[in-house]
Amino acid sequence: MRRFNRIAQAFALSSCAALALAQPALGDEAPAPTPVHPEKWPAAKSPDFIDPAIEAKITKLMAQMSLREKVGQMIQADTAAITPEDLREYPLGSILAGGNSPPIGAPDRSPAEPWIATSHAFDAVALEKRKGHVAIPIIFGIDAVHGNSNVVGATLFPHNSGLGAMHDPELMREIGRATAAETAASGIHWAFGPTLAVPQDDRWGRAYEGYSENPALVAAYAAPMIEGLQGTPGTPNTVQAGRVSASVKHFLGDGGTTEGIDQGDTQVDEDTLIRIHDAGYPPAVDAGTMTVMASFQSWNGIKMHGNKALLTDVLKGRMGFDGFVVGDWNGHGQIPGCTNTDCPDTFNAGLDMAMAPDSWKGLFNSTLKHAEDGTIPMARIDDAVRRILRIKFKLGLFDTARPYEAKWQDVMGAPEHRAIARRAVRESLVLLKNEGVLPIKSSANVLVAGEAADDIGRQSGGWTLSWQGDGNTNADFPGATSIYAGIEQALEAGGGTATLSVDGSFTQKPDVAIVVFGEEPYAELRGDIRSLEFQPGDKKALALLAKLKAAGIPTVSVFLSGRPLWVNPEINQSDAFVAAWYPGSEGAGVADVLVGGTTDFTGALSFSWPKRADQFRLNAGDADYDPLFALGYGLSYAKSGHVPALGEEPGIDASATNSSTYIADGILAKPFTMSLDGAVSQRLVDSADRQEGAIRLDWAGEGQMNIDGPNLKLDREANADMNVEVIYRLDTVPTAPVTLSLGSGTVRIDEALAQPGTWSSLKISLKCFGQHGTYLGGITKPFALKAKAPFAVSISDMRIATDPAGTVCPE
């Protein structure tokens, strides 16, 4: 029996069915909270958290602390927005480094040493002996979501959607232990994970952070991962022992939002919330998770950061959670009546520490005022501070010895950690189709094609050295192995050869081709999609597969993605098709299974695979449950299975769902159109890497290029500091102002353009357009590029982007 069946039998698949409720009516009044009945929720209890000796130490410390210092413990700031010196005036209790935030005085893509120095610099000020100050160490948190993935040289494990396909809870424990060791060795005490979401809609941009759409599997993984990170209850669980605090997230229901919209509204009844979305939390509390992170989304219209019934009555009451609850990135500011810098309601609801990355100073000042005037009761302040100090003691933060930091060079990317990750890659691969082409003989001559074949950043996905995982090169991953490099090593060992050819061209016909392709890296917001169709409108991968098939070459597809997608045409053009998810830094694990035949496929789907591009919700047990490949599906060399020709009608017009890509490789992305007014003309020209991959626009005098289409709503993207990115080449230098408009906001760009003749990137923040008059909540006229004198520019791409590096705000 496969591991999937051993786990699934503990939880009937019918439990995945969600009972949707009607959309709350919009109006001036907030919706009434859905009644919560704590007695209906599973009971749990934090183990051995209340140590009388530690509680006495906390009581003594708190008696010495001023109100100002107590409030400081409840605020967390980001390294990009605070300096160690700030702690002398604002005694904050925690710092974090967000996905794009660097260590002090170093680039964001840095090895462990600058991160250690950053941690020590903040601690040095926090622990200073000065008048009126109680020395309390900082707790430093980071999104170590698939290994210590912000730090160069770390071992990167498959993302959670891949780990779910392993159905191997004990391997999860080893992954947690390795992640903890590499995180502690970097001077960091707290991993913001694991994610215990149970994604119910694959369009959600964070679906890959969930282990499965099946709550039974999520529940089975929760305790082993936490015990790997923290140690089992009762054993050494301090940073001195190479452990870190877990932070299970996001409490509660983040995987169930309507239409998979990130930070949206989960519209289900209480029983469904318990049965599906709470599945992982009781075992997590019982396993001793030290912190819980509140979710951005709402439950039936009520923001989780302000839901006292769930944060206090259920989590801290019924579930007996004795650690502390931390917020998400300015999530408190989304509560009606709150702002990023002022929100007593979130603390009164049960949040103990607010994540206020760039709003920390204003939130500190307002929270102090609310504490002084009683808006936040003193008992609530003391409860939050006690919980935070309890975890700092449990982690050993009051002991400044850090043995794991001293040996960071031996710990980061250690061979034993890479071996664990390589095993995880092998176990996570799911064979969807095999018409006899796999396994590949190790003596074969193999063509390795596809733009992701030799790209470690692509195979690692989002939350890799940056928030969205973009901007990375192989040089950023010392010690890692690309999928191509792993295949090359395996074939050379067996007497075969591997030839890398991204576009699939060859001079000598190979025995077989392996094509590596898939989704670009992404995280939330950018990762939200409206259709499950892969590469709608510009099917580059399909064209490559068709070219190889026409040449009579047996072809194996290795598909990289964070979630199942509709790839029927690509499966049809493949002799074998492997779902490889985002495997991380150990690409050789793919070759271990594909080449030689000594290691078989064992992975099985933990997410249903869609039959159509509009099959968003796949609830096992529903009467209409009809996926292409169901939960638990997975072929092997020992268990083959024929896949007939699949239907190639997606069932949805994906162009109608596009709101973020306007020009791609010189082609207007549907449903957007281009029009020209005045003395301006257009023609196709070659881009930096593609024949006729750009549009050249020539102004002979005054004129305007318009990109028209459906109304845009980009306020969420603006809040996430996203930008309009244009990949361009300046062909004729303008002699008069050139402006770019988004809706009613206009910025002048001619002085921001690069030297002529070079392909460059221009990034203008969405907030910048907002400052210049754009109403980002409803843009009725998208883009206009205007010039009043001769000017020429070639544009290959224009889209909403996430990487903030180089973003400007012209006047």
mmCIF file with all atom_site columns, C-alpha atoms in Angstrom, residues 207-369:
data_model
loop_
_atom_site.group_PDB
_atom_site.id
_atom_site.type_symbol
_atom_site.label_atom_id
_atom_site.label_alt_id
_atom_site.label_comp_id
_atom_site.label_asym_id
_atom_site.label_entity_id
_atom_site.label_seq_id
_atom_site.pdbx_PDB_ins_code
_atom_site.Cartn_x
_atom_site.Cartn_y
_atom_site.Cartn_z
_atom_site.occupancy
_atom_site.B_iso_or_equiv
_atom_site.pdbx_formal_charge
_atom_site.auth_seq_id
_atom_site.auth_comp_id
_atom_site.auth_asym_id
_atom_site.auth_atom_id
_atom_site.pdbx_PDB_model_num
ATOM 1   C CA . ALA A 1 207 ? -1.015  27.113 -3.192 1.00 0.00 ? 207 ALA A CA 1
ATOM 2   C CA . TYR A 1 208 ? 2.521   25.700 -3.362 1.00 0.00 ? 208 TYR A CA 1
ATOM 3   C CA . GLU A 1 209 ? 3.009   26.600 0.303  1.00 0.00 ? 209 GLU A CA 1
ATOM 4   C CA . GLY A 1 210 ? 0.386   23.991 1.181  1.00 0.00 ? 210 GLY A CA 1
ATOM 5   C CA . TYR A 1 211 ? 1.241   20.306 1.450  1.00 0.00 ? 211 TYR A CA 1
ATOM 6   C CA . SER A 1 212 ? -2.066  19.163 0.041  1.00 0.00 ? 212 SER A CA 1
ATOM 7   C CA . GLU A 1 213 ? -5.700  19.935 -0.656 1.00 0.00 ? 213 GLU A CA 1
ATOM 8   C CA . ASN A 1 214 ? -6.367  16.954 1.635  1.00 0.00 ? 214 ASN A CA 1
ATOM 9   C CA . PRO A 1 215 ? -6.519  18.020 5.307  1.00 0.00 ? 215 PRO A CA 1
ATOM 10  C CA . ALA A 1 216 ? -5.459  14.542 6.471  1.00 0.00 ? 216 ALA A CA 1
ATOM 11  C CA . LEU A 1 217 ? -2.064  14.892 4.862  1.00 0.00 ? 217 LEU A CA 1
ATOM 12  C CA . VAL A 1 218 ? -1.588  18.421 6.226  1.00 0.00 ? 218 VAL A CA 1
ATOM 13  C CA . ALA A 1 219 ? -2.417  17.141 9.705  1.00 0.00 ? 219 ALA A CA 1
ATOM 14  C CA . ALA A 1 220 ? 0.026   14.242 9.307  1.00 0.00 ? 220 ALA A CA 1
ATOM 15  C CA . TYR A 1 221 ? 2.869   16.598 8.352  1.00 0.00 ? 221 TYR A CA 1
ATOM 16  C CA . ALA A 1 222 ? 2.352   19.275 11.019 1.00 0.00 ? 222 ALA A CA 1
ATOM 17  C CA . ALA A 1 223 ? 3.944   17.641 14.056 1.00 0.00 ? 223 ALA A CA 1
ATOM 18  C CA . PRO A 1 224 ? 6.974   16.070 12.322 1.00 0.00 ? 224 PRO A CA 1
ATOM 19  C CA . MET A 1 225 ? 7.948   19.357 10.686 1.00 0.00 ? 225 MET A CA 1
ATOM 20  C CA . ILE A 1 226 ? 7.568   21.317 13.920 1.00 0.00 ? 226 ILE A CA 1
ATOM 21  C CA . GLU A 1 227 ? 9.513   18.732 15.890 1.00 0.00 ? 227 GLU A CA 1
ATOM 22  C CA . GLY A 1 228 ? 12.225  18.852 13.254 1.00 0.00 ? 228 GLY A CA 1
ATOM 23  C CA . LEU A 1 229 ? 12.511  22.624 13.591 1.00 0.00 ? 229 LEU A CA 1
ATOM 24  C CA . GLN A 1 230 ? 12.153  22.858 17.373 1.00 0.00 ? 230 GLN A CA 1
ATOM 25  C CA . GLY A 1 231 ? 12.975  19.402 18.721 1.00 0.00 ? 231 GLY A CA 1
ATOM 26  C CA . THR A 1 232 ? 10.444  17.110 20.329 1.00 0.00 ? 232 THR A CA 1
ATOM 27  C CA . PRO A 1 233 ? 8.825   18.419 23.513 1.00 0.00 ? 233 PRO A CA 1
ATOM 28  C CA . GLY A 1 234 ? 11.046  17.801 26.507 1.00 0.00 ? 234 GLY A CA 1
ATOM 29  C CA . THR A 1 235 ? 14.295  17.655 24.516 1.00 0.00 ? 235 THR A CA 1
ATOM 30  C CA . PRO A 1 236 ? 16.818  20.497 23.977 1.00 0.00 ? 236 PRO A CA 1
ATOM 31  C CA . ASN A 1 237 ? 15.013  22.987 21.759 1.00 0.00 ? 237 ASN A CA 1
ATOM 32  C CA . THR A 1 238 ? 17.260  26.044 21.931 1.00 0.00 ? 238 THR A CA 1
ATOM 33  C CA . VAL A 1 239 ? 19.230  27.859 19.254 1.00 0.00 ? 239 VAL A CA 1
ATOM 34  C CA . GLN A 1 240 ? 22.343  26.607 21.068 1.00 0.00 ? 240 GLN A CA 1
ATOM 35  C CA . ALA A 1 241 ? 21.244  23.105 20.000 1.00 0.00 ? 241 ALA A CA 1
ATOM 36  C CA . GLY A 1 242 ? 20.625  24.200 16.418 1.00 0.00 ? 242 GLY A CA 1
ATOM 37  C CA . ARG A 1 243 ? 16.871  24.576 16.838 1.00 0.00 ? 243 ARG A CA 1
ATOM 38  C CA . VAL A 1 244 ? 14.604  27.481 15.939 1.00 0.00 ? 244 VAL A CA 1
ATOM 39  C CA . SER A 1 245 ? 11.040  28.459 16.714 1.00 0.00 ? 245 SER A CA 1
ATOM 40  C CA . ALA A 1 246 ? 8.390   27.328 14.264 1.00 0.00 ? 246 ALA A CA 1
ATOM 41  C CA . SER A 1 247 ? 5.539   29.650 13.296 1.00 0.00 ? 247 SER A CA 1
ATOM 42  C CA . VAL A 1 248 ? 2.596   27.704 11.928 1.00 0.00 ? 248 VAL A CA 1
ATOM 43  C CA . LYS A 1 249 ? 0.595   29.791 9.482  1.00 0.00 ? 249 LYS A CA 1
ATOM 44  C CA . HIS A 1 250 ? -1.668  31.311 8.509  1.00 0.00 ? 250 HIS A CA 1
ATOM 45  C CA . PHE A 1 251 ? -4.332  31.028 11.188 1.00 0.00 ? 251 PHE A CA 1
ATOM 46  C CA . LEU A 1 252 ? -6.971  30.464 9.853  1.00 0.00 ? 252 LEU A CA 1
ATOM 47  C CA . GLY A 1 253 ? -8.448  29.547 6.466  1.00 0.00 ? 253 GLY A CA 1
ATOM 48  C CA . ASP A 1 254 ? -5.946  31.161 4.098  1.00 0.00 ? 254 ASP A CA 1
ATOM 49  C CA . GLY A 1 255 ? -6.270  28.259 1.651  1.00 0.00 ? 255 GLY A CA 1
ATOM 50  C CA . GLY A 1 256 ? -10.016 28.655 1.248  1.00 0.00 ? 256 GLY A CA 1
ATOM 51  C CA . THR A 1 257 ? -10.546 32.163 -0.101 1.00 0.00 ? 257 THR A CA 1
ATOM 52  C CA . THR A 1 258 ? -13.226 32.703 -2.701 1.00 0.00 ? 258 THR A CA 1
ATOM 53  C CA . GLU A 1 259 ? -11.742 32.311 -6.210 1.00 0.00 ? 259 GLU A CA 1
ATOM 54  C CA . GLY A 1 260 ? -8.305  31.723 -4.675 1.00 0.00 ? 260 GLY A CA 1
ATOM 55  C CA . ILE A 1 261 ? -7.715  35.441 -4.209 1.00 0.00 ? 261 ILE A CA 1
ATOM 56  C CA . ASP A 1 262 ? -4.820  36.052 -1.851 1.00 0.00 ? 262 ASP A CA 1
ATOM 57  C CA . GLN A 1 263 ? -5.825  37.927 1.297  1.00 0.00 ? 263 GLN A CA 1
ATOM 58  C CA . GLY A 1 264 ? -9.447  37.480 0.261  1.00 0.00 ? 264 GLY A CA 1
ATOM 59  C CA . ASP A 1 265 ? -12.472 36.074 2.088  1.00 0.00 ? 265 ASP A CA 1
ATOM 60  C CA . THR A 1 266 ? -12.957 32.452 3.111  1.00 0.00 ? 266 THR A CA 1
ATOM 61  C CA . GLN A 1 267 ? -16.719 31.978 2.942  1.00 0.00 ? 267 GLN A CA 1
ATOM 62  C CA . VAL A 1 268 ? -17.459 28.714 4.720  1.00 0.00 ? 268 VAL A CA 1
ATOM 63  C CA . ASP A 1 269 ? -19.422 27.713 7.790  1.00 0.00 ? 269 ASP A CA 1
ATOM 64  C CA . GLU A 1 270 ? -17.776 26.975 11.133 1.00 0.00 ? 270 GLU A CA 1
ATOM 65  C CA . ASP A 1 271 ? -17.918 23.199 10.707 1.00 0.00 ? 271 ASP A CA 1
ATOM 66  C CA . THR A 1 272 ? -16.103 23.414 7.371  1.00 0.00 ? 272 THR A CA 1
ATOM 67  C CA . LEU A 1 273 ? -13.519 25.781 8.804  1.00 0.00 ? 273 LEU A CA 1
ATOM 68  C CA . ILE A 1 274 ? -12.827 23.225 11.524 1.00 0.00 ? 274 ILE A CA 1
ATOM 69  C CA . ARG A 1 275 ? -12.895 20.131 9.305  1.00 0.00 ? 275 ARG A CA 1
ATOM 70  C CA . ILE A 1 276 ? -10.713 21.417 6.489  1.00 0.00 ? 276 ILE A CA 1
ATOM 71  C CA . HIS A 1 277 ? -8.732  24.480 7.463  1.00 0.00 ? 277 HIS A CA 1
ATOM 72  C CA . ASP A 1 278 ? -8.041  23.761 11.125 1.00 0.00 ? 278 ASP A CA 1
ATOM 73  C CA . ALA A 1 279 ? -6.806  20.219 10.475 1.00 0.00 ? 279 ALA A CA 1
ATOM 74  C CA . GLY A 1 280 ? -3.111  20.956 11.045 1.00 0.00 ? 280 GLY A CA 1
ATOM 75  C CA . TYR A 1 281 ? -3.339  23.251 14.050 1.00 0.00 ? 281 TYR A CA 1
ATOM 76  C CA . PRO A 1 282 ? -4.274  20.918 16.938 1.00 0.00 ? 282 PRO A CA 1
ATOM 77  C CA . PRO A 1 283 ? -1.364  18.561 16.159 1.00 0.00 ? 283 PRO A CA 1
ATOM 78  C CA . ALA A 1 284 ? 0.883   21.604 15.744 1.00 0.00 ? 284 ALA A CA 1
ATOM 79  C CA . VAL A 1 285 ? -0.048  22.926 19.192 1.00 0.00 ? 285 VAL A CA 1
ATOM 80  C CA . ASP A 1 286 ? 0.345   19.465 20.709 1.00 0.00 ? 286 ASP A CA 1
ATOM 81  C CA . ALA A 1 287 ? 3.803   19.238 19.086 1.00 0.00 ? 287 ALA A CA 1
ATOM 82  C CA . GLY A 1 288 ? 4.821   22.455 20.822 1.00 0.00 ? 288 GLY A CA 1
ATOM 83  C CA . THR A 1 289 ? 4.800   25.114 18.119 1.00 0.00 ? 289 THR A CA 1
ATOM 84  C CA . MET A 1 290 ? 6.150   28.211 19.823 1.00 0.00 ? 290 MET A CA 1
ATOM 85  C CA . THR A 1 291 ? 4.373   30.765 17.642 1.00 0.00 ? 291 THR A CA 1
ATOM 86  C CA . VAL A 1 292 ? 1.356   31.009 15.363 1.00 0.00 ? 292 VAL A CA 1
ATOM 87  C CA . MET A 1 293 ? 1.028   33.585 12.581 1.00 0.00 ? 293 MET A CA 1
ATOM 88  C CA . ALA A 1 294 ? -2.337  35.212 11.940 1.00 0.00 ? 294 ALA A CA 1
ATOM 89  C CA . SER A 1 295 ? -3.662  35.215 8.397  1.00 0.00 ? 295 SER A CA 1
ATOM 90  C CA . PHE A 1 296 ? -4.269  38.172 6.105  1.00 0.00 ? 296 PHE A CA 1
ATOM 91  C CA . GLN A 1 297 ? -7.610  36.876 4.880  1.00 0.00 ? 297 GLN A CA 1
ATOM 92  C CA . SER A 1 298 ? -11.065 37.229 6.297  1.00 0.00 ? 298 SER A CA 1
ATOM 93  C CA . TRP A 1 299 ? -13.519 34.597 7.437  1.00 0.00 ? 299 TRP A CA 1
ATOM 94  C CA . ASN A 1 300 ? -16.979 35.538 6.235  1.00 0.00 ? 300 ASN A CA 1
ATOM 95  C CA . GLY A 1 301 ? -16.010 39.192 6.059  1.00 0.00 ? 301 GLY A CA 1
ATOM 96  C CA . ILE A 1 302 ? -14.079 39.497 9.352  1.00 0.00 ? 302 ILE A CA 1
ATOM 97  C CA . LYS A 1 303 ? -10.317 39.953 9.127  1.00 0.00 ? 303 LYS A CA 1
ATOM 98  C CA . MET A 1 304 ? -8.407  37.267 10.998 1.00 0.00 ? 304 MET A CA 1
ATOM 99  C CA . HIS A 1 305 ? -6.052  39.833 12.540 1.00 0.00 ? 305 HIS A CA 1
ATOM 100 C CA . GLY A 1 306 ? -9.076  41.178 14.392 1.00 0.00 ? 306 GLY A CA 1
ATOM 101 C CA . ASN A 1 307 ? -11.020 37.981 15.079 1.00 0.00 ? 307 ASN A CA 1
ATOM 102 C CA . LYS A 1 308 ? -10.986 37.629 18.871 1.00 0.00 ? 308 LYS A CA 1
ATOM 103 C CA . ALA A 1 309 ? -13.238 34.582 18.853 1.00 0.00 ? 309 ALA A CA 1
ATOM 104 C CA . LEU A 1 310 ? -10.678 32.580 16.873 1.00 0.00 ? 310 LEU A CA 1
ATOM 105 C CA . LEU A 1 311 ? -7.395  34.074 18.091 1.00 0.00 ? 311 LEU A CA 1
ATOM 106 C CA . THR A 1 312 ? -8.280  34.144 21.771 1.00 0.00 ? 312 THR A CA 1
ATOM 107 C CA . ASP A 1 313 ? -11.289 31.924 22.488 1.00 0.00 ? 313 ASP A CA 1
ATOM 108 C CA . VAL A 1 314 ? -10.353 29.084 20.131 1.00 0.00 ? 314 VAL A CA 1
ATOM 109 C CA . LEU A 1 315 ? -6.569  29.164 19.693 1.00 0.00 ? 315 LEU A CA 1
ATOM 110 C CA . LYS A 1 316 ? -5.496  30.298 23.154 1.00 0.00 ? 316 LYS A CA 1
ATOM 111 C CA . GLY A 1 317 ? -8.530  28.922 24.939 1.00 0.00 ? 317 GLY A CA 1
ATOM 112 C CA . ARG A 1 318 ? -9.892  25.698 23.480 1.00 0.00 ? 318 ARG A CA 1
ATOM 113 C CA . MET A 1 319 ? -6.575  24.699 21.860 1.00 0.00 ? 319 MET A CA 1
ATOM 114 C CA . GLY A 1 320 ? -4.515  25.639 24.898 1.00 0.00 ? 320 GLY A CA 1
ATOM 115 C CA . PHE A 1 321 ? -1.844  27.501 22.934 1.00 0.00 ? 321 PHE A CA 1
ATOM 116 C CA . ASP A 1 322 ? 0.628   29.078 25.383 1.00 0.00 ? 322 ASP A CA 1
ATOM 117 C CA . GLY A 1 323 ? 3.078   30.576 22.901 1.00 0.00 ? 323 GLY A CA 1
ATOM 118 C CA . PHE A 1 324 ? 2.515   33.896 21.132 1.00 0.00 ? 324 PHE A CA 1
ATOM 119 C CA . VAL A 1 325 ? 0.562   34.992 18.070 1.00 0.00 ? 325 VAL A CA 1
ATOM 120 C CA . VAL A 1 326 ? 2.408   37.141 15.535 1.00 0.00 ? 326 VAL A CA 1
ATOM 121 C CA . GLY A 1 327 ? 0.839   39.123 12.735 1.00 0.00 ? 327 GLY A CA 1
ATOM 122 C CA . ASP A 1 328 ? 1.672   39.062 9.046  1.00 0.00 ? 328 ASP A CA 1
ATOM 123 C CA . TRP A 1 329 ? 3.150   41.935 7.044  1.00 0.00 ? 329 TRP A CA 1
ATOM 124 C CA . ASN A 1 330 ? 1.069   44.978 8.143  1.00 0.00 ? 330 ASN A CA 1
ATOM 125 C CA . GLY A 1 331 ? -1.926  42.647 8.315  1.00 0.00 ? 331 GLY A CA 1
ATOM 126 C CA . HIS A 1 332 ? -3.289  44.595 11.282 1.00 0.00 ? 332 HIS A CA 1
ATOM 127 C CA . GLY A 1 333 ? -3.719  47.622 9.027  1.00 0.00 ? 333 GLY A CA 1
ATOM 128 C CA . GLN A 1 334 ? -6.383  45.798 7.002  1.00 0.00 ? 334 GLN A CA 1
ATOM 129 C CA . ILE A 1 335 ? -8.820  45.652 9.920  1.00 0.00 ? 335 ILE A CA 1
ATOM 130 C CA . PRO A 1 336 ? -11.653 48.163 9.336  1.00 0.00 ? 336 PRO A CA 1
ATOM 131 C CA . GLY A 1 337 ? -10.952 51.267 11.381 1.00 0.00 ? 337 GLY A CA 1
ATOM 132 C CA . CYS A 1 338 ? -7.241  50.506 11.636 1.00 0.00 ? 338 CYS A CA 1
ATOM 133 C CA . THR A 1 339 ? -4.195  51.713 9.761  1.00 0.00 ? 339 THR A CA 1
ATOM 134 C CA . ASN A 1 340 ? -0.696  50.278 9.529  1.00 0.00 ? 340 ASN A CA 1
ATOM 135 C CA . THR A 1 341 ? 0.370   52.709 12.238 1.00 0.00 ? 341 THR A CA 1
ATOM 136 C CA . ASP A 1 342 ? -2.625  52.560 14.574 1.00 0.00 ? 342 ASP A CA 1
ATOM 137 C CA . CYS A 1 343 ? -4.560  49.447 15.541 1.00 0.00 ? 343 CYS A CA 1
ATOM 138 C CA . PRO A 1 344 ? -5.507  48.686 19.139 1.00 0.00 ? 344 PRO A CA 1
ATOM 139 C CA . ASP A 1 345 ? -8.164  46.270 17.905 1.00 0.00 ? 345 ASP A CA 1
ATOM 140 C CA . THR A 1 346 ? -5.626  43.697 16.771 1.00 0.00 ? 346 THR A CA 1
ATOM 141 C CA . PHE A 1 347 ? -4.001  43.444 20.198 1.00 0.00 ? 347 PHE A CA 1
ATOM 142 C CA . ASN A 1 348 ? -7.360  43.322 21.937 1.00 0.00 ? 348 ASN A CA 1
ATOM 143 C CA . ALA A 1 349 ? -8.357  40.499 19.584 1.00 0.00 ? 349 ALA A CA 1
ATOM 144 C CA . GLY A 1 350 ? -5.390  38.412 20.736 1.00 0.00 ? 350 GLY A CA 1
ATOM 145 C CA . LEU A 1 351 ? -2.435  39.346 18.541 1.00 0.00 ? 351 LEU A CA 1
ATOM 146 C CA . ASP A 1 352 ? 0.665   39.452 20.754 1.00 0.00 ? 352 ASP A CA 1
ATOM 147 C CA . MET A 1 353 ? 3.241   40.806 18.310 1.00 0.00 ? 353 MET A CA 1
ATOM 148 C CA . ALA A 1 354 ? 2.409   42.946 15.276 1.00 0.00 ? 354 ALA A CA 1
ATOM 149 C CA . MET A 1 355 ? 4.551   42.559 12.186 1.00 0.00 ? 355 MET A CA 1
ATOM 150 C CA . ALA A 1 356 ? 4.993   46.230 11.324 1.00 0.00 ? 356 ALA A CA 1
ATOM 151 C CA . PRO A 1 357 ? 7.942   46.109 8.926  1.00 0.00 ? 357 PRO A CA 1
ATOM 152 C CA . ASP A 1 358 ? 7.971   49.725 7.785  1.00 0.00 ? 358 ASP A CA 1
ATOM 153 C CA . SER A 1 359 ? 5.221   51.093 10.056 1.00 0.00 ? 359 SER A CA 1
ATOM 154 C CA . TRP A 1 360 ? 6.811   50.119 13.371 1.00 0.00 ? 360 TRP A CA 1
ATOM 155 C CA . LYS A 1 361 ? 7.526   53.608 14.661 1.00 0.00 ? 361 LYS A CA 1
ATOM 156 C CA . GLY A 1 362 ? 4.005   54.905 14.187 1.00 0.00 ? 362 GLY A CA 1
ATOM 157 C CA . LEU A 1 363 ? 2.496   51.696 15.551 1.00 0.00 ? 363 LEU A CA 1
ATOM 158 C CA . PHE A 1 364 ? 4.771   51.816 18.601 1.00 0.00 ? 364 PHE A CA 1
ATOM 159 C CA . ASN A 1 365 ? 3.736   55.389 19.402 1.00 0.00 ? 365 ASN A CA 1
ATOM 160 C CA . SER A 1 366 ? 0.010   54.778 18.945 1.00 0.00 ? 366 SER A CA 1
ATOM 161 C CA . THR A 1 367 ? 0.072   51.483 20.873 1.00 0.00 ? 367 THR A CA 1
ATOM 162 C CA . LEU A 1 368 ? 1.885   53.140 23.754 1.00 0.00 ? 368 LEU A CA 1
ATOM 163 C CA . LYS A 1 369 ? -0.807  55.829 23.817 1.00 0.00 ? 369 LYS A CA 1
#
